[in-house]
Amino acid sequence: MSSHKKESGDDLRSPLLPPAEMLSVDQMLTKYCGEFGFWQLKHFVLTCMAWALDAIHTMVMIFADREPGWACEPGSGCVWDADESVCELKPGSWRWDASEGWSTVAEWGLVCGEKYKVGLVQALFFCGSMIGSGVFGHLSDTKLGRKRSLMLVCILNIIFGLLTSLSPSYWTYVLLRLLTGFSSGGIGVCAFVLATEPIGPSKRGTAGMSTFYFFSLGIALLSGIAYKFQSWRVLYIASSVPSIVFLVLILPFISESPRWYLVRGKTDEAMKIMHNIAKSNGKHLPENVYLVLDKESCGRKHLEAGIKETVDSGSVIDVIKSPLTRSRLFLLMGINFTSAVVYYGLNLNATNLETNIYLSVLLNSSAEMPAYLLTAILIDRFGRKPLGIGTQWFSGMFCILGSLMGTQGNWKVLRVVCGVLGIFGMSGTYNLLWVYAMELFPTVVRSTAIGSARQVGQVGAVLVPFVVVSNAGLSFMVFGVCGIVGGVLTYFLPETLNRPLYDTMNGMEDEANMFLMLA
C-alpha cells in the first residue's frame, strides 16, 4: 500500500504526468477492466465447480443410508407384502434384497427401534456443517483468505470421505460424517464469495444466481454415481474422487479475490489481479489508476482510515455491534433456517415417497435448474426482496398442498408433483439468498456474516432428518409453514438492487445514512 501512496504522490507533484485516479473495485471493474469478461467467466466456472462437491458430500446420505427392499427366507412361512414393514415379521424370516445394493441401514440393522439412528447420523452431518460454515467463513475473511480456505476444505473432504468408507461400526461412521459435514460447511461460503467478488455490480446478481446450477449438477452426478456404485462403502470412495480432481486439476487455476487482498492491505497483489482481468478481457488499465476502499478516494486521510479498519474488523462481533448489519444478520439467520428446512427436507424426503429413489433425486435436481434460470432473469427486474418473498410463498403453498395428498394411486403422483414444485420454489430462494446476503454486508465481514447465517440454516437442516423419518404428510406441512414464515421475514430486509458492493463498515453505514437523509 505504501508503495502506491508514494507513486500517487509523485504523480500529483509532476506536471508531466496525469493525476492519480483512486477507484474502488466496483468502479475500476466498470470503468477499465470489464464487469464480466473472459477472465471472470473462466474464474466463475472453475470456482463454482466446488458447489458440485458440496452437493455430492451432502446428498450422498440419501443413497448410503437408504432402506433397501427385502425378501422372505425360503421355507420361513413369510409372505412378501410391499405395504408391510419388516418390523411386523419374525426375526430370521426375511432378508435384505442384495440386488438393490447394500446400505448402512442393511449392514447395521437401522430399522424399527433403531430407525432413529438414520436421522441421527444425518442430523450430526448438518451439525458439523453448521460449525464449519462459521469457522471457514471467519477464516476466509482473515489471514487464510478465500482460496486457501477452499483448498483446506477440499483436502479435509477427501480425507474424511475415504475414511468413511472404512467405518468398522455405526458410531465411527457417525463421527466421520460429522467431520465431513464440518469440512463441507465451508465449501459454499468460500466458493460463492470467491466466485462473485471479482464481478462488476451490474452482472453480479445474474452471475450469483447461476452458482447453484453447479450444486444441482452435483446432485444429478451423484444420482449416476450411486446408480453405478450401489454398495455404500464403494459409493463413499467414488464420491470422493471429484474432490481429488478439483483439488489437483482445477484449484491451481483459480485466483484469490482482489477485494480480500485490498482489505488486507495487500494493494500490490490486488492491482496485479486487476491488471490481469483487464488484459484478459481485452481492456487497458492505465498505470496512474489505483485501488482504494469503497469511495474513500477523496484523500489520503480517508484511505489510511480504511486501511486501519481492515486490521480491526472481520469477526461476527463487528457485525453485531453495528445496528445496521445486526438487524440484517438476524433476519437472514431466520430466513436461512426456514429455507434449509424446506430445501434439505424435500430432498431427503425422497425416501418417503415410495418411488424409484434414483429417479426422485434426479427429478428434484432437474426441477432446480429452471428455477435458477427464472430467478436469474427476474432478479434485476423485480429486485431481491419481492423475488425472495414470492419464491418462498410459492414453495410453501405447494408443500401445504402436498401434506393433504394421499399415499395411493394418483394421490401419490400428485404428492410427488407438489414436492417437485416445492423444490422449484425453494431452490430459487436458496440461490437468491447468497446474492442477497453478499450485498447486505461489506467485504471485511462478508464471509463471516454469510457463514454465521448459514450456521443457523444448518440448525434447520439438523432437525430435518427427524421430521423426515416420521411421516411424509407431516413433513410436507412443516415445510409449508417454514416457507410462509421465511417469506414474512424477508419483507423486513432492505432492497439491494443497484446498490454498490461495499468493502468497509464505514462505507456501508455512511451510504445508508445518506439514503435516509434523502428519503
Coordinates of C-alpha atoms in Angstrom, one line a residue:
M1 CA 0.0 0.0 0.0
S2 CA 2.8 2.4 0.9
S3 CA 4.5 2.0 -2.5
H4 CA 1.3 3.1 -4.3
K5 CA 0.9 6.0 -2.0
K6 CA 4.3 7.2 -2.8
E7 CA 3.8 6.7 -6.5
S8 CA 0.5 8.5 -6.4
G9 CA 2.1 11.4 -4.6
D10 CA 4.9 11.6 -7.2
D11 CA 2.3 11.7 -9.9
L12 CA 0.4 14.5 -8.3
R13 CA 3.6 16.6 -8.0
S14 CA 4.7 16.1 -11.5
P15 CA 3.3 18.4 -14.2
L16 CA 4.2 15.9 -16.9
L17 CA 2.0 13.1 -15.6
P18 CA -1.8 12.9 -15.2
P19 CA -3.0 12.9 -11.6
A20 CA -3.5 9.6 -9.8
E21 CA -7.1 8.2 -10.0
M22 CA -8.3 6.5 -6.9
L23 CA -11.1 4.0 -7.6
S24 CA -12.9 1.3 -5.7
V25 CA -13.0 -2.3 -7.0
D26 CA -16.5 -1.8 -8.5
Q27 CA -15.5 1.5 -10.1
M28 CA -12.3 0.0 -11.6
L29 CA -14.2 -3.0 -13.0
T30 CA -16.9 -0.9 -14.5
K31 CA -14.6 1.8 -16.0
Y32 CA -11.5 -0.1 -17.1
C33 CA -11.4 -3.8 -16.5
G34 CA -14.8 -5.1 -17.6
E35 CA -17.6 -6.3 -15.4
F36 CA -17.9 -9.8 -16.8
G37 CA -15.4 -10.7 -19.5
F38 CA -13.5 -13.8 -20.3
W39 CA -11.4 -13.7 -17.1
Q40 CA -14.5 -13.5 -14.9
L41 CA -16.3 -16.2 -16.8
K42 CA -13.4 -18.6 -16.5
H43 CA -12.8 -17.9 -12.9
F44 CA -16.5 -18.1 -12.1
V45 CA -17.0 -21.5 -13.8
L46 CA -13.9 -23.0 -12.2
T47 CA -14.7 -21.8 -8.7
C48 CA -18.3 -22.8 -8.8
M49 CA -17.4 -26.4 -9.6
A50 CA -16.8 -26.6 -5.9
W51 CA -20.5 -26.4 -5.4
A52 CA -20.9 -29.8 -7.1
L53 CA -18.6 -31.2 -4.4
D54 CA -20.7 -29.7 -1.7
A55 CA -23.8 -31.4 -3.2
I56 CA -22.2 -34.8 -3.5
H57 CA -20.8 -34.9 0.1
T58 CA -24.1 -33.6 1.5
M59 CA -26.7 -35.7 -0.5
V60 CA -24.7 -39.0 -0.6
M61 CA -26.5 -39.9 2.6
I62 CA -29.8 -40.2 0.6
F63 CA -28.3 -43.3 -1.1
A64 CA -25.9 -44.6 1.6
D65 CA -28.5 -44.5 4.3
R66 CA -31.5 -45.7 2.3
E67 CA -33.6 -48.7 3.3
P68 CA -33.3 -51.3 0.5
G69 CA -36.0 -53.8 -0.4
W70 CA -36.4 -57.1 1.4
A71 CA -37.4 -60.7 0.6
C72 CA -38.7 -63.7 2.5
E73 CA -36.4 -66.5 3.5
P74 CA -37.4 -69.7 1.7
G75 CA -39.4 -72.0 3.9
S76 CA -39.9 -69.4 6.7
G77 CA -43.7 -69.1 6.2
C78 CA -43.1 -65.4 5.4
V79 CA -45.3 -63.8 2.8
W80 CA -43.9 -60.7 1.0
D81 CA -46.1 -57.7 1.0
A82 CA -44.9 -54.3 -0.3
D83 CA -47.0 -52.4 2.2
E84 CA -45.9 -54.5 5.2
S85 CA -43.0 -53.5 7.4
V86 CA -40.2 -55.9 8.3
C87 CA -40.9 -54.9 11.9
E88 CA -44.1 -56.9 11.8
L89 CA -42.2 -60.1 10.7
K90 CA -40.5 -62.7 12.9
P91 CA -36.7 -62.4 13.1
G92 CA -35.0 -64.7 10.7
S93 CA -38.0 -64.9 8.4
W94 CA -36.7 -62.3 6.0
R95 CA -33.5 -60.9 4.4
W96 CA -32.4 -57.8 2.7
D97 CA -32.6 -57.8 -1.1
A98 CA -28.9 -57.6 -2.0
S99 CA -29.8 -56.9 -5.7
E100 CA -30.8 -53.4 -4.6
G101 CA -27.4 -52.6 -3.1
W102 CA -26.0 -52.6 0.4
S103 CA -26.6 -49.6 2.6
T104 CA -25.8 -48.6 6.2
V105 CA -29.3 -49.5 7.1
A106 CA -28.9 -53.1 5.9
E107 CA -25.4 -53.5 7.4
W108 CA -26.2 -52.3 10.9
G109 CA -29.9 -53.1 11.0
L110 CA -31.1 -49.5 11.3
V111 CA -34.8 -50.3 11.2
C112 CA -37.7 -50.5 13.6
G113 CA -36.5 -49.4 17.0
E114 CA -33.1 -48.4 15.6
K115 CA -34.5 -46.3 12.8
Y116 CA -33.8 -43.1 14.7
K117 CA -30.1 -43.7 14.1
V118 CA -30.6 -42.9 10.4
G119 CA -31.9 -39.4 11.4
L120 CA -29.2 -39.1 14.0
V121 CA -26.3 -39.5 11.6
Q122 CA -27.8 -37.1 9.0
A123 CA -28.5 -34.6 11.7
L124 CA -25.0 -34.7 13.0
F125 CA -23.7 -34.2 9.5
F126 CA -25.6 -30.9 9.4
C127 CA -24.3 -30.1 12.9
G128 CA -20.8 -30.4 11.6
S129 CA -21.8 -28.3 8.6
M130 CA -23.2 -25.6 10.9
I131 CA -19.9 -25.4 12.8
G132 CA -17.8 -25.5 9.6
S133 CA -19.8 -22.6 8.0
G134 CA -18.9 -20.3 10.8
V135 CA -15.3 -21.4 11.2
F136 CA -14.4 -21.3 7.5
G137 CA -16.4 -18.2 6.9
H138 CA -14.3 -16.4 9.5
L139 CA -11.0 -17.9 8.2
S140 CA -12.0 -16.8 4.7
D141 CA -12.2 -13.2 5.9
T142 CA -9.0 -13.3 7.9
K143 CA -5.4 -14.3 7.0
L144 CA -6.2 -17.6 5.4
G145 CA -8.2 -16.0 2.6
R146 CA -10.9 -17.3 0.2
K147 CA -8.8 -19.6 -2.0
R148 CA -6.7 -21.2 0.8
S149 CA -9.8 -21.8 2.8
L150 CA -11.4 -23.6 -0.2
M151 CA -8.3 -25.7 -0.6
L152 CA -8.3 -26.7 3.0
V153 CA -12.0 -27.8 3.0
C154 CA -11.3 -29.9 -0.2
I155 CA -8.4 -31.7 1.4
L156 CA -10.5 -32.4 4.5
N157 CA -13.4 -33.7 2.4
I158 CA -11.2 -36.1 0.6
I159 CA -9.7 -37.5 3.8
F160 CA -13.0 -37.8 5.7
G161 CA -14.8 -39.2 2.7
L162 CA -12.3 -42.0 2.1
L163 CA -12.1 -42.8 5.8
T164 CA -15.9 -43.1 6.0
S165 CA -15.8 -46.0 3.5
L166 CA -13.7 -47.9 6.1
S167 CA -16.0 -47.3 9.0
P168 CA -15.9 -50.5 11.2
S169 CA -19.0 -49.6 13.2
Y170 CA -22.0 -47.3 13.2
W171 CA -20.6 -44.9 15.8
T172 CA -17.3 -44.5 13.8
Y173 CA -19.5 -43.8 10.8
V174 CA -21.4 -41.1 12.7
L175 CA -18.1 -39.4 13.8
L176 CA -16.7 -39.3 10.2
R177 CA -19.9 -38.0 8.8
L178 CA -19.8 -35.2 11.5
L179 CA -16.3 -34.3 10.4
T180 CA -17.3 -34.4 6.7
G181 CA -20.1 -32.0 7.5
F182 CA -17.6 -29.7 9.2
S183 CA -15.4 -29.5 6.1
S184 CA -18.3 -29.4 3.6
G185 CA -19.9 -26.5 5.6
G186 CA -17.1 -24.2 4.3
I187 CA -17.3 -25.0 0.6
G188 CA -20.4 -22.9 -0.2
V189 CA -19.2 -19.8 1.7
C190 CA -15.7 -19.8 0.3
A191 CA -16.7 -20.7 -3.3
F192 CA -19.6 -18.2 -3.6
V193 CA -17.7 -15.2 -2.3
L194 CA -14.5 -16.1 -4.3
A195 CA -16.5 -16.6 -7.5
T196 CA -18.6 -13.4 -7.3
E197 CA -16.3 -10.8 -5.7
P198 CA -14.3 -10.1 -9.0
I199 CA -17.6 -9.5 -11.0
G200 CA -18.9 -6.0 -11.7
P201 CA -22.0 -4.6 -10.0
S202 CA -24.4 -4.9 -12.9
K203 CA -23.6 -8.5 -13.6
R204 CA -23.1 -9.8 -10.1
G205 CA -26.8 -10.6 -9.4
T206 CA -27.2 -12.7 -12.5
A207 CA -23.9 -14.4 -12.1
G208 CA -24.6 -15.1 -8.4
M209 CA -27.9 -16.7 -9.2
S210 CA -26.0 -19.1 -11.5
T211 CA -23.8 -20.6 -8.8
F212 CA -26.5 -23.1 -7.7
Y213 CA -26.6 -24.7 -11.2
F214 CA -23.4 -26.4 -10.1
F215 CA -25.0 -27.7 -6.9
S216 CA -27.9 -29.2 -8.9
L217 CA -25.4 -30.7 -11.4
G218 CA -23.6 -32.2 -8.4
I219 CA -26.8 -33.9 -7.2
A220 CA -27.5 -35.2 -10.7
L221 CA -24.0 -36.5 -11.0
L222 CA -24.4 -38.2 -7.6
S223 CA -27.5 -40.0 -8.9
G224 CA -25.4 -41.5 -11.6
I225 CA -22.6 -42.4 -9.3
A226 CA -25.0 -44.0 -6.8
Y227 CA -26.7 -46.0 -9.5
K228 CA -23.3 -47.4 -10.7
F229 CA -21.9 -48.0 -7.2
Q230 CA -24.7 -49.2 -5.0
S231 CA -22.7 -50.5 -2.1
W232 CA -22.4 -47.7 0.4
R233 CA -18.7 -48.3 1.1
V234 CA -17.7 -48.1 -2.6
L235 CA -20.1 -45.2 -3.0
Y236 CA -18.1 -43.1 -0.5
I237 CA -14.9 -43.8 -2.3
A238 CA -16.4 -42.9 -5.7
S239 CA -18.0 -39.7 -4.3
S240 CA -14.6 -38.5 -3.0
V241 CA -13.0 -38.7 -6.5
P242 CA -14.5 -35.4 -7.8
S243 CA -12.9 -33.6 -4.8
I244 CA -9.5 -35.0 -5.8
V245 CA -10.0 -33.9 -9.4
F246 CA -11.0 -30.4 -8.3
L247 CA -8.0 -30.1 -5.9
V248 CA -5.4 -31.2 -8.4
L249 CA -6.7 -30.1 -11.8
I250 CA -8.9 -27.0 -11.1
L251 CA -7.9 -25.2 -7.9
P252 CA -4.4 -24.2 -9.2
F253 CA -6.1 -22.1 -11.9
I254 CA -8.3 -20.2 -9.5
S255 CA -7.2 -16.7 -8.3
E256 CA -7.6 -15.2 -4.9
S257 CA -10.1 -12.3 -4.6
P258 CA -8.7 -8.8 -5.3
R259 CA -11.2 -7.5 -2.7
W260 CA -9.7 -9.7 0.0
Y261 CA -6.2 -8.5 -0.9
L262 CA -7.4 -4.9 -0.7
V263 CA -9.0 -5.1 2.7
R264 CA -5.9 -6.9 4.0
G265 CA -3.7 -4.0 2.8
K266 CA -2.1 -6.0 0.0
T267 CA -2.8 -3.5 -2.7
D268 CA 0.1 -4.6 -5.0
E269 CA -1.4 -8.1 -5.2
A270 CA -4.9 -6.7 -5.8
M271 CA -3.7 -4.4 -8.5
K272 CA -1.9 -7.3 -10.2
I273 CA -5.2 -9.2 -10.4
M274 CA -7.0 -6.2 -11.8
H275 CA -4.4 -5.8 -14.5
N276 CA -4.8 -9.5 -15.4
I277 CA -8.5 -9.0 -15.5
A278 CA -8.2 -6.0 -17.9
K279 CA -5.7 -7.8 -20.1
S280 CA -7.7 -11.0 -20.4
N281 CA -10.8 -9.0 -21.1
G282 CA -9.1 -7.0 -23.9
K283 CA -9.2 -3.8 -21.9
H284 CA -6.5 -1.4 -20.8
L285 CA -5.9 -0.3 -17.1
P286 CA -3.8 2.9 -17.0
E287 CA -0.8 3.0 -14.8
N288 CA -2.0 6.0 -12.8
V289 CA -5.1 4.3 -11.5
Y290 CA -5.1 2.8 -8.0
L291 CA -7.4 0.8 -5.8
V292 CA -8.9 2.2 -2.6
L293 CA -11.6 1.0 -0.2
D294 CA -15.1 1.9 -1.2
K295 CA -15.4 5.5 -2.2
E296 CA -12.7 6.7 0.0
S297 CA -10.8 8.3 -2.9
C298 CA -11.2 11.9 -1.7
G299 CA -7.9 12.0 0.2
R300 CA -5.1 10.1 1.9
K301 CA -6.7 10.5 5.3
H302 CA -9.7 8.5 4.3
L303 CA -7.6 5.9 2.7
E304 CA -5.5 5.4 5.8
A305 CA -8.6 5.2 7.9
G306 CA -9.9 2.5 5.6
I307 CA -6.7 0.5 6.0
K308 CA -6.8 0.7 9.8
E309 CA -10.4 -0.6 9.8
T310 CA -9.3 -3.7 7.9
V311 CA -6.9 -4.6 10.7
D312 CA -9.5 -4.4 13.4
S313 CA -12.5 -5.9 11.6
G314 CA -13.6 -9.3 10.4
S315 CA -15.5 -11.1 13.2
V316 CA -19.2 -11.7 13.9
I317 CA -18.8 -9.3 16.8
D318 CA -18.2 -6.5 14.4
V319 CA -21.4 -7.4 12.5
I320 CA -23.5 -7.4 15.7
K321 CA -22.0 -4.1 17.0
S322 CA -23.5 -2.2 14.1
P323 CA -27.3 -1.7 14.3
L324 CA -27.4 -1.7 10.5
T325 CA -25.7 -5.1 10.0
R326 CA -27.1 -6.7 13.2
S327 CA -30.7 -6.5 12.1
R328 CA -29.8 -7.8 8.7
L329 CA -27.9 -10.7 10.1
F330 CA -30.7 -11.8 12.5
L331 CA -33.3 -11.6 9.7
L332 CA -31.0 -13.5 7.4
M333 CA -30.4 -16.2 10.0
G334 CA -34.2 -16.8 10.4
I335 CA -34.7 -17.0 6.6
N336 CA -31.7 -19.4 6.2
F337 CA -33.3 -21.6 9.0
T338 CA -36.7 -21.9 7.3
S339 CA -35.2 -22.2 3.8
A340 CA -32.8 -25.0 4.9
V341 CA -35.7 -26.9 6.5
V342 CA -37.6 -26.8 3.2
Y343 CA -34.8 -27.4 0.8
Y344 CA -32.9 -30.2 2.5
G345 CA -36.2 -31.6 3.8
L346 CA -37.7 -32.0 0.4
N347 CA -34.5 -33.6 -0.9
L348 CA -34.2 -36.1 2.0
N349 CA -38.0 -36.8 1.8
A350 CA -37.4 -38.6 -1.4
T351 CA -37.0 -41.8 0.7
N352 CA -40.6 -41.4 1.9
L353 CA -42.3 -41.1 -1.5
E354 CA -42.1 -44.9 -2.2
T355 CA -40.9 -44.3 -5.7
N356 CA -37.6 -45.0 -7.5
I357 CA -35.1 -43.2 -5.3
Y358 CA -32.6 -42.5 -8.2
L359 CA -35.4 -41.1 -10.3
S360 CA -36.8 -39.0 -7.5
V361 CA -33.5 -37.4 -6.7
L362 CA -32.8 -36.8 -10.4
L363 CA -36.3 -35.1 -10.8
N364 CA -35.6 -32.9 -7.8
S365 CA -32.3 -31.7 -9.1
S366 CA -33.8 -31.2 -12.6
A367 CA -36.6 -29.1 -11.1
E368 CA -34.0 -26.8 -9.5
M369 CA -32.4 -25.7 -12.8
P370 CA -35.3 -23.9 -14.4
A371 CA -35.8 -22.2 -11.0
Y372 CA -32.3 -20.8 -11.2
L373 CA -32.9 -19.6 -14.8
L374 CA -36.2 -17.9 -14.0
T375 CA -34.9 -16.2 -10.9
A376 CA -31.7 -15.1 -12.7
I377 CA -33.9 -13.5 -15.3
L378 CA -36.2 -11.8 -12.8
I379 CA -33.7 -10.8 -10.1
D380 CA -32.7 -7.5 -11.8
R381 CA -36.2 -6.8 -13.0
F382 CA -38.1 -7.2 -9.7
G383 CA -35.4 -7.0 -7.2
R384 CA -34.1 -9.3 -4.4
K385 CA -36.8 -8.7 -1.9
P386 CA -40.0 -9.3 -3.9
L387 CA -38.5 -12.3 -5.6
G388 CA -37.4 -13.8 -2.2
I389 CA -40.9 -13.4 -0.8
G390 CA -42.6 -14.8 -3.9
T391 CA -40.4 -17.9 -4.3
Q392 CA -40.8 -18.8 -0.6
W393 CA -44.5 -18.4 -0.6
F394 CA -44.8 -20.4 -3.8
S395 CA -42.8 -23.3 -2.3
G396 CA -44.8 -23.1 1.0
M397 CA -48.1 -23.2 -0.8
F398 CA -47.3 -26.4 -2.7
C399 CA -45.8 -28.1 0.4
I400 CA -49.0 -27.5 2.3
L401 CA -51.0 -28.9 -0.7
G402 CA -48.7 -31.9 -0.6
S403 CA -49.4 -32.6 3.0
L404 CA -53.1 -33.0 2.1
M405 CA -52.5 -35.7 -0.6
G406 CA -52.9 -39.4 0.0
T407 CA -50.3 -42.1 -0.5
Q408 CA -52.0 -44.3 -3.0
G409 CA -52.6 -44.2 -6.8
N410 CA -52.9 -40.8 -8.4
W411 CA -52.6 -39.1 -4.9
K412 CA -49.1 -40.4 -4.6
V413 CA -48.3 -38.9 -8.0
L414 CA -49.8 -35.5 -7.1
R415 CA -47.7 -35.5 -3.9
V416 CA -44.6 -36.1 -5.9
V417 CA -45.6 -33.2 -8.2
C418 CA -46.1 -30.9 -5.1
G419 CA -42.7 -31.9 -3.8
V420 CA -41.1 -31.1 -7.2
L421 CA -42.8 -27.7 -7.3
G422 CA -41.8 -27.1 -3.7
I423 CA -38.2 -27.8 -4.6
F424 CA -38.6 -25.5 -7.6
G425 CA -39.7 -22.5 -5.5
M426 CA -37.2 -23.1 -2.6
S427 CA -34.3 -23.6 -5.0
G428 CA -34.8 -20.1 -6.3
T429 CA -34.9 -18.8 -2.8
Y430 CA -31.9 -20.7 -1.6
N431 CA -29.9 -19.4 -4.6
L432 CA -31.2 -15.9 -4.2
L433 CA -30.2 -15.8 -0.6
W434 CA -26.5 -16.0 -1.5
V435 CA -26.7 -13.0 -3.8
Y436 CA -28.8 -11.1 -1.3
A437 CA -26.5 -11.9 1.7
M438 CA -23.4 -10.9 -0.3
E439 CA -24.9 -7.4 -1.0
L440 CA -26.1 -6.9 2.6
F441 CA -22.6 -6.9 4.1
P442 CA -19.2 -5.3 3.4
T443 CA -16.1 -7.2 2.3
V444 CA -14.4 -7.1 5.7
V445 CA -17.2 -9.2 7.3
R446 CA -18.9 -10.7 4.2
S447 CA -17.8 -14.3 4.5
T448 CA -18.2 -14.2 8.3
A449 CA -21.8 -12.9 8.1
I450 CA -22.8 -15.4 5.4
G451 CA -21.1 -18.2 7.3
S452 CA -23.0 -17.2 10.5
A453 CA -26.3 -17.0 8.7
R454 CA -25.6 -20.4 7.1
Q455 CA -24.8 -21.8 10.5
V456 CA -28.3 -21.1 11.7
G457 CA -29.6 -22.5 8.5
Q458 CA -27.8 -25.8 9.3
V459 CA -29.7 -25.9 12.6
G460 CA -32.8 -26.2 10.5
A461 CA -31.1 -28.9 8.4
V462 CA -30.1 -30.7 11.7
L463 CA -33.8 -31.0 12.6
V464 CA -35.0 -32.1 9.2
P465 CA -33.9 -35.8 9.3
F466 CA -36.0 -36.3 12.4
V467 CA -39.0 -34.8 10.6
V468 CA -38.4 -36.9 7.5
V469 CA -38.3 -40.2 9.3
S470 CA -41.6 -39.6 11.0
N471 CA -44.4 -39.1 8.4
A472 CA -44.5 -37.8 4.8
G473 CA -47.7 -35.8 5.3
L474 CA -46.4 -34.1 8.5
S475 CA -43.1 -33.4 6.8
F476 CA -44.9 -31.5 3.9
M477 CA -46.9 -29.5 6.4
V478 CA -43.8 -28.5 8.3
F479 CA -42.0 -27.5 5.1
G480 CA -45.1 -25.4 4.0
V481 CA -45.3 -23.4 7.2
C482 CA -41.5 -22.7 7.1
G483 CA -41.8 -21.4 3.5
I484 CA -44.6 -19.0 4.5
V485 CA -42.7 -17.7 7.6
G486 CA -39.5 -17.2 5.6
G487 CA -41.3 -15.0 3.2
V488 CA -42.6 -12.9 6.0
L489 CA -39.1 -12.4 7.4
T490 CA -37.8 -11.4 4.0
Y491 CA -40.2 -8.5 4.0
F492 CA -38.2 -6.7 6.7
L493 CA -34.9 -6.7 4.7
P494 CA -33.9 -3.8 2.6
E495 CA -33.7 -4.0 -1.2
T496 CA -30.2 -4.1 -2.6
L497 CA -30.9 -3.9 -6.3
N498 CA -28.4 -1.5 -8.0
R499 CA -26.7 -0.8 -4.7
P500 CA -22.8 -0.9 -4.7
L501 CA -20.8 -3.7 -3.0
Y502 CA -19.1 -2.1 -0.1
D503 CA -15.7 -3.0 1.3
T504 CA -15.9 -1.4 4.8
M505 CA -18.4 -1.0 7.6
N506 CA -18.0 2.8 7.5
G507 CA -18.6 2.9 3.8
M508 CA -21.9 1.0 4.1
E509 CA -23.1 2.9 7.1
D510 CA -22.3 6.3 5.5
E511 CA -24.3 5.4 2.4
A512 CA -27.2 4.1 4.5
N513 CA -27.3 7.4 6.5
M514 CA -27.2 9.4 3.3
F515 CA -30.1 7.4 1.9
L516 CA -32.2 8.0 5.0
M517 CA -31.4 11.8 4.8
L518 CA -32.5 11.9 1.1
A519 CA -35.7 9.9 2.0

